[in-house]
Short mmCIF file of C-alpha atoms in Angstrom, two decimals:
data_model
loop_
_atom_site.label_atom_id
_atom_site.label_comp_id
_atom_site.label_asym_id
_atom_site.label_seq_id
_atom_site.Cartn_x
_atom_site.Cartn_y
_atom_site.Cartn_z
CA MET M 1 0.00 0.00 0.00
CA LYS M 2 2.84 2.39 0.87
CA ASN M 3 4.46 1.86 -2.51
CA ILE M 4 1.20 2.73 -4.32
CA ILE M 5 1.04 5.99 -2.36
CA TYR M 6 4.68 6.73 -3.18
CA LEU M 7 4.19 5.93 -6.86
CA LEU M 8 1.08 8.10 -7.21
CA GLY M 9 2.10 10.89 -4.83
CA PRO M 10 3.99 13.06 -7.38
CA THR M 11 1.11 12.82 -9.87
CA VAL M 12 -1.40 13.89 -7.23
CA MET M 13 0.76 16.91 -6.35
CA ILE M 14 1.02 17.95 -10.00
CA PHE M 15 -2.74 17.51 -10.47
CA ILE M 16 -3.57 19.69 -7.47
CA GLY M 17 -1.10 22.38 -8.50
CA LEU M 18 -2.01 22.62 -12.19
CA TYR M 19 -5.67 21.62 -12.28
CA VAL M 20 -6.94 22.92 -8.93
CA PHE M 21 -4.75 26.02 -8.40
CA SER M 22 -3.60 26.55 -12.04
CA SER M 23 -0.30 27.79 -10.67
CA VAL M 24 3.25 26.68 -11.43
CA PRO M 25 4.68 28.12 -8.17
CA VAL M 26 2.05 26.22 -6.14
CA THR M 27 2.73 23.10 -8.22
CA PHE M 28 6.46 23.42 -7.53
CA VAL M 29 5.90 23.79 -3.78
CA LEU M 30 3.63 20.73 -3.66
CA PHE M 31 5.64 18.55 -6.04
CA TYR M 32 9.14 19.36 -4.84
CA GLY M 33 7.96 19.45 -1.25
CA TRP M 34 6.71 15.88 -1.65
CA LEU M 35 9.95 14.73 -3.29
CA THR M 36 12.14 16.49 -0.73
CA VAL M 37 10.35 15.15 2.33
CA PHE M 38 10.28 11.64 0.86
CA CYS M 39 13.98 11.71 -0.02
CA LEU M 40 14.93 12.97 3.44
CA LEU M 41 12.86 10.29 5.15
CA HIS M 42 14.37 7.56 2.96
CA ARG M 43 17.89 8.96 2.56
CA LYS M 44 19.45 5.71 3.79
CA GLU M 45 17.95 3.91 0.78
CA VAL M 46 19.28 6.33 -1.83
CA GLY M 47 22.51 4.52 -2.67
CA SER M 48 25.79 5.65 -4.20
CA PHE M 49 26.84 9.04 -5.56
CA SER M 50 30.23 7.81 -6.76
CA MET M 51 31.80 9.91 -9.48
CA THR M 52 33.84 7.63 -11.72
CA LYS M 53 35.02 8.65 -15.17
CA SER M 54 32.56 6.26 -16.81
CA GLU M 55 29.70 7.79 -14.82
CA TRP M 56 30.52 11.23 -16.14
CA LEU M 57 30.96 9.99 -19.69
CA VAL M 58 27.65 8.10 -19.70
CA GLY M 59 25.84 11.03 -18.13
CA ILE M 60 27.27 13.72 -20.37
CA GLY M 61 27.14 11.62 -23.55
CA SER M 62 23.51 10.56 -23.16
CA GLY M 63 22.52 13.98 -21.85
CA VAL M 64 23.97 15.76 -24.87
CA LEU M 65 22.11 13.36 -27.16
CA PHE M 66 18.88 14.09 -25.28
CA TYR M 67 19.49 17.83 -25.49
CA ILE M 68 20.21 17.78 -29.22
CA SER M 69 17.25 15.49 -29.96
CA ILE M 70 14.81 17.68 -28.01
CA PHE M 71 15.97 21.01 -29.39
CA ALA M 72 16.51 19.83 -32.97
CA GLY M 73 13.20 17.98 -33.02
CA VAL M 74 11.21 21.05 -32.00
CA PHE M 75 13.26 23.33 -34.26
CA VAL M 76 12.62 21.16 -37.33
CA PHE M 77 8.96 20.40 -36.60
CA GLN M 78 8.02 23.60 -34.76
CA ASP M 79 5.12 24.37 -37.09
CA HIS M 80 3.58 20.97 -36.33
CA VAL M 81 4.33 20.65 -32.61
CA THR M 82 2.11 23.27 -30.97
CA ASP M 83 0.98 26.90 -31.01
CA PHE M 84 3.80 28.55 -29.07
CA GLU M 85 1.75 31.70 -28.54
CA GLU M 86 -0.94 29.67 -26.77
CA VAL M 87 1.76 27.97 -24.68
CA ARG M 88 3.22 31.38 -23.78
CA VAL M 89 -0.17 32.66 -22.64
CA LEU M 90 -0.83 29.48 -20.65
CA THR M 91 2.55 29.54 -18.90
CA GLU M 92 2.01 33.19 -17.98
CA GLU M 93 -1.40 32.32 -16.54
CA TRP M 94 0.30 29.59 -14.51
CA GLY M 95 2.85 32.07 -13.22
CA PHE M 96 5.79 30.42 -14.96
CA THR M 97 8.03 33.45 -15.43
CA GLY M 98 11.60 34.42 -14.59
CA TRP M 99 14.94 32.70 -14.28
CA GLY M 100 14.15 31.30 -10.85
CA LEU M 101 11.62 28.74 -12.01
CA VAL M 102 13.78 27.83 -15.01
CA LEU M 103 16.77 27.17 -12.74
CA VAL M 104 14.61 25.04 -10.45
CA LEU M 105 13.69 22.81 -13.39
CA ILE M 106 17.30 22.54 -14.59
CA MET M 107 19.21 22.25 -11.31
CA ILE M 108 16.85 20.94 -8.62
CA ASN M 109 14.39 18.84 -10.62
CA PRO M 110 16.91 16.30 -12.03
CA PHE M 111 18.44 15.67 -8.61
CA LEU M 112 15.17 15.20 -6.72
CA GLU M 113 13.45 13.16 -9.43
CA GLU M 114 16.41 10.81 -9.84
CA VAL M 115 16.84 10.32 -6.11
CA TYR M 116 13.10 9.64 -5.81
CA TRP M 117 12.59 7.35 -8.82
CA ARG M 118 15.95 5.75 -9.51
CA GLY M 119 17.49 6.18 -6.08
CA VAL M 120 14.71 4.86 -3.82
CA MET M 121 11.65 3.56 -5.68
CA LEU M 122 13.54 1.56 -8.30
CA MET M 123 15.67 -0.24 -5.74
CA ARG M 124 12.71 -0.81 -3.41
CA LEU M 125 10.61 -2.38 -6.17
CA LYS M 126 13.59 -4.42 -7.35
CA ARG M 127 13.96 -5.92 -3.88
CA GLU M 128 10.26 -6.80 -3.81
CA GLY M 129 10.01 -8.18 -7.34
CA THR M 130 12.05 -8.46 -10.52
CA GLU M 131 14.48 -6.00 -12.06
CA THR M 132 12.45 -5.69 -15.26
CA ARG M 133 9.23 -5.02 -13.40
CA ALA M 134 10.94 -2.39 -11.25
CA ILE M 135 12.32 -0.61 -14.32
CA VAL M 136 9.00 -0.58 -16.19
CA THR M 137 6.92 0.37 -13.13
CA THR M 138 9.07 3.34 -12.14
CA ALA M 139 9.26 4.55 -15.76
CA PHE M 140 5.46 4.34 -16.07
CA TYR M 141 4.70 6.30 -12.90
CA TYR M 142 7.47 8.77 -13.69
CA SER M 143 5.76 9.39 -17.05
CA LEU M 144 2.27 9.56 -15.56
CA TYR M 145 2.45 13.06 -14.16
CA HIS M 146 4.08 14.38 -17.33
CA ILE M 147 0.81 13.57 -19.12
CA LEU M 148 -0.97 16.12 -16.93
CA SER M 149 1.11 18.99 -18.30
CA MET M 150 1.27 17.58 -21.85
CA VAL M 151 -2.53 17.48 -22.07
CA LEU M 152 -2.68 21.20 -21.38
CA LEU M 153 0.28 22.25 -23.53
CA PHE M 154 -0.32 20.14 -26.65
CA THR M 155 -3.28 18.89 -28.67
CA TRP M 156 -4.41 15.29 -29.14
CA PRO M 157 -2.78 12.94 -30.09
CA LEU M 158 0.56 14.76 -29.80
CA ASN M 159 0.14 15.27 -26.06
CA VAL M 160 0.11 11.50 -25.52
CA VAL M 161 2.75 10.73 -28.14
CA LEU M 162 5.20 13.13 -26.48
CA VAL M 163 4.97 11.18 -23.24
CA LEU M 164 6.57 8.17 -24.94
CA PRO M 165 10.07 9.74 -24.99
CA VAL M 166 9.62 10.51 -21.29
CA PHE M 167 8.79 6.85 -20.65
CA ALA M 168 11.79 5.77 -22.75
CA ALA M 169 14.05 8.11 -20.78
CA GLY M 170 12.73 6.60 -17.55
CA LEU M 171 13.59 3.11 -18.82
CA PHE M 172 17.05 4.25 -19.91
CA TRP M 173 17.92 6.03 -16.66
CA ALA M 174 16.71 3.07 -14.60
CA TYR M 175 18.84 0.69 -16.68
CA ILE M 176 21.92 2.91 -16.31
CA ARG M 177 21.30 3.25 -12.57
CA LEU M 178 21.22 -0.51 -12.16
CA ARG M 179 24.21 -1.18 -14.41
CA THR M 180 26.50 1.45 -12.86
CA GLY M 181 25.20 1.32 -9.30
CA SER M 182 25.36 5.11 -9.01
CA LEU M 183 23.01 8.06 -9.50
CA VAL M 184 25.59 10.54 -10.78
CA GLY M 185 25.36 9.59 -14.45
CA VAL M 186 21.58 9.64 -14.59
CA ILE M 187 21.39 12.98 -12.76
CA ILE M 188 23.79 14.56 -15.27
CA SER M 189 21.89 13.04 -18.19
CA HIS M 190 18.56 14.21 -16.76
CA LEU M 191 19.93 17.70 -16.15
CA LEU M 192 20.97 18.09 -19.79
CA ALA M 193 17.62 16.72 -21.00
CA ASP M 194 15.77 19.27 -18.85
CA ALA M 195 18.12 21.97 -20.16
CA GLY M 196 16.96 21.01 -23.66
CA ILE M 197 13.32 21.45 -22.65
CA MET M 198 14.06 24.81 -21.03
CA SER M 199 15.90 25.90 -24.17
CA ILE M 200 12.66 25.33 -26.07
CA TYR M 201 10.86 27.54 -23.58
CA TRP M 202 13.55 30.21 -23.73
CA PHE M 203 13.92 30.41 -27.52
CA PHE M 204 10.40 29.57 -28.75
CA VAL M 205 7.91 30.38 -26.00
CA ARG M 206 8.81 33.30 -23.76
#
């Protein structure tokens, strides 16, 4: 029962913030508050933060590929992705403005999400079941709350299709976490992927 609450908790926080309060700052407080408290309470389960050369190479290499894929994909298909003016208006209504929120998504988000999903939940589910099931389950619930924002930012069926790369990234980061035994590589990779998303906001939306 606890694991179900932990798996759904982030999605519930995003839902309350975006759909009840329609506010990015409130969403951030709820979402990152949940992740922070959880990570502090379960800090002994987090695992290694070793910084080997291979960890850095895997993190930077995959992260750069994510960054390029995200930015180049939107740049090439920008006329077919979404109405950026509508996204700009929506993000302003949500209160998503200024460098502060952008830096939160680039610097704090990758660390907390990776500690939560690949640091604690992945290893907990692996101990209680199989490695494959743990990887798929954490990737699914990690993707779940991304749908909530995608539905509002993009039109059908693109809003659902765009969640698939998020799910794939969750699978990849879980696999790397288990193969290397450390969170450093996946945090770096995640940071660069989020930087790619924020570059889209910075150059196409704001």
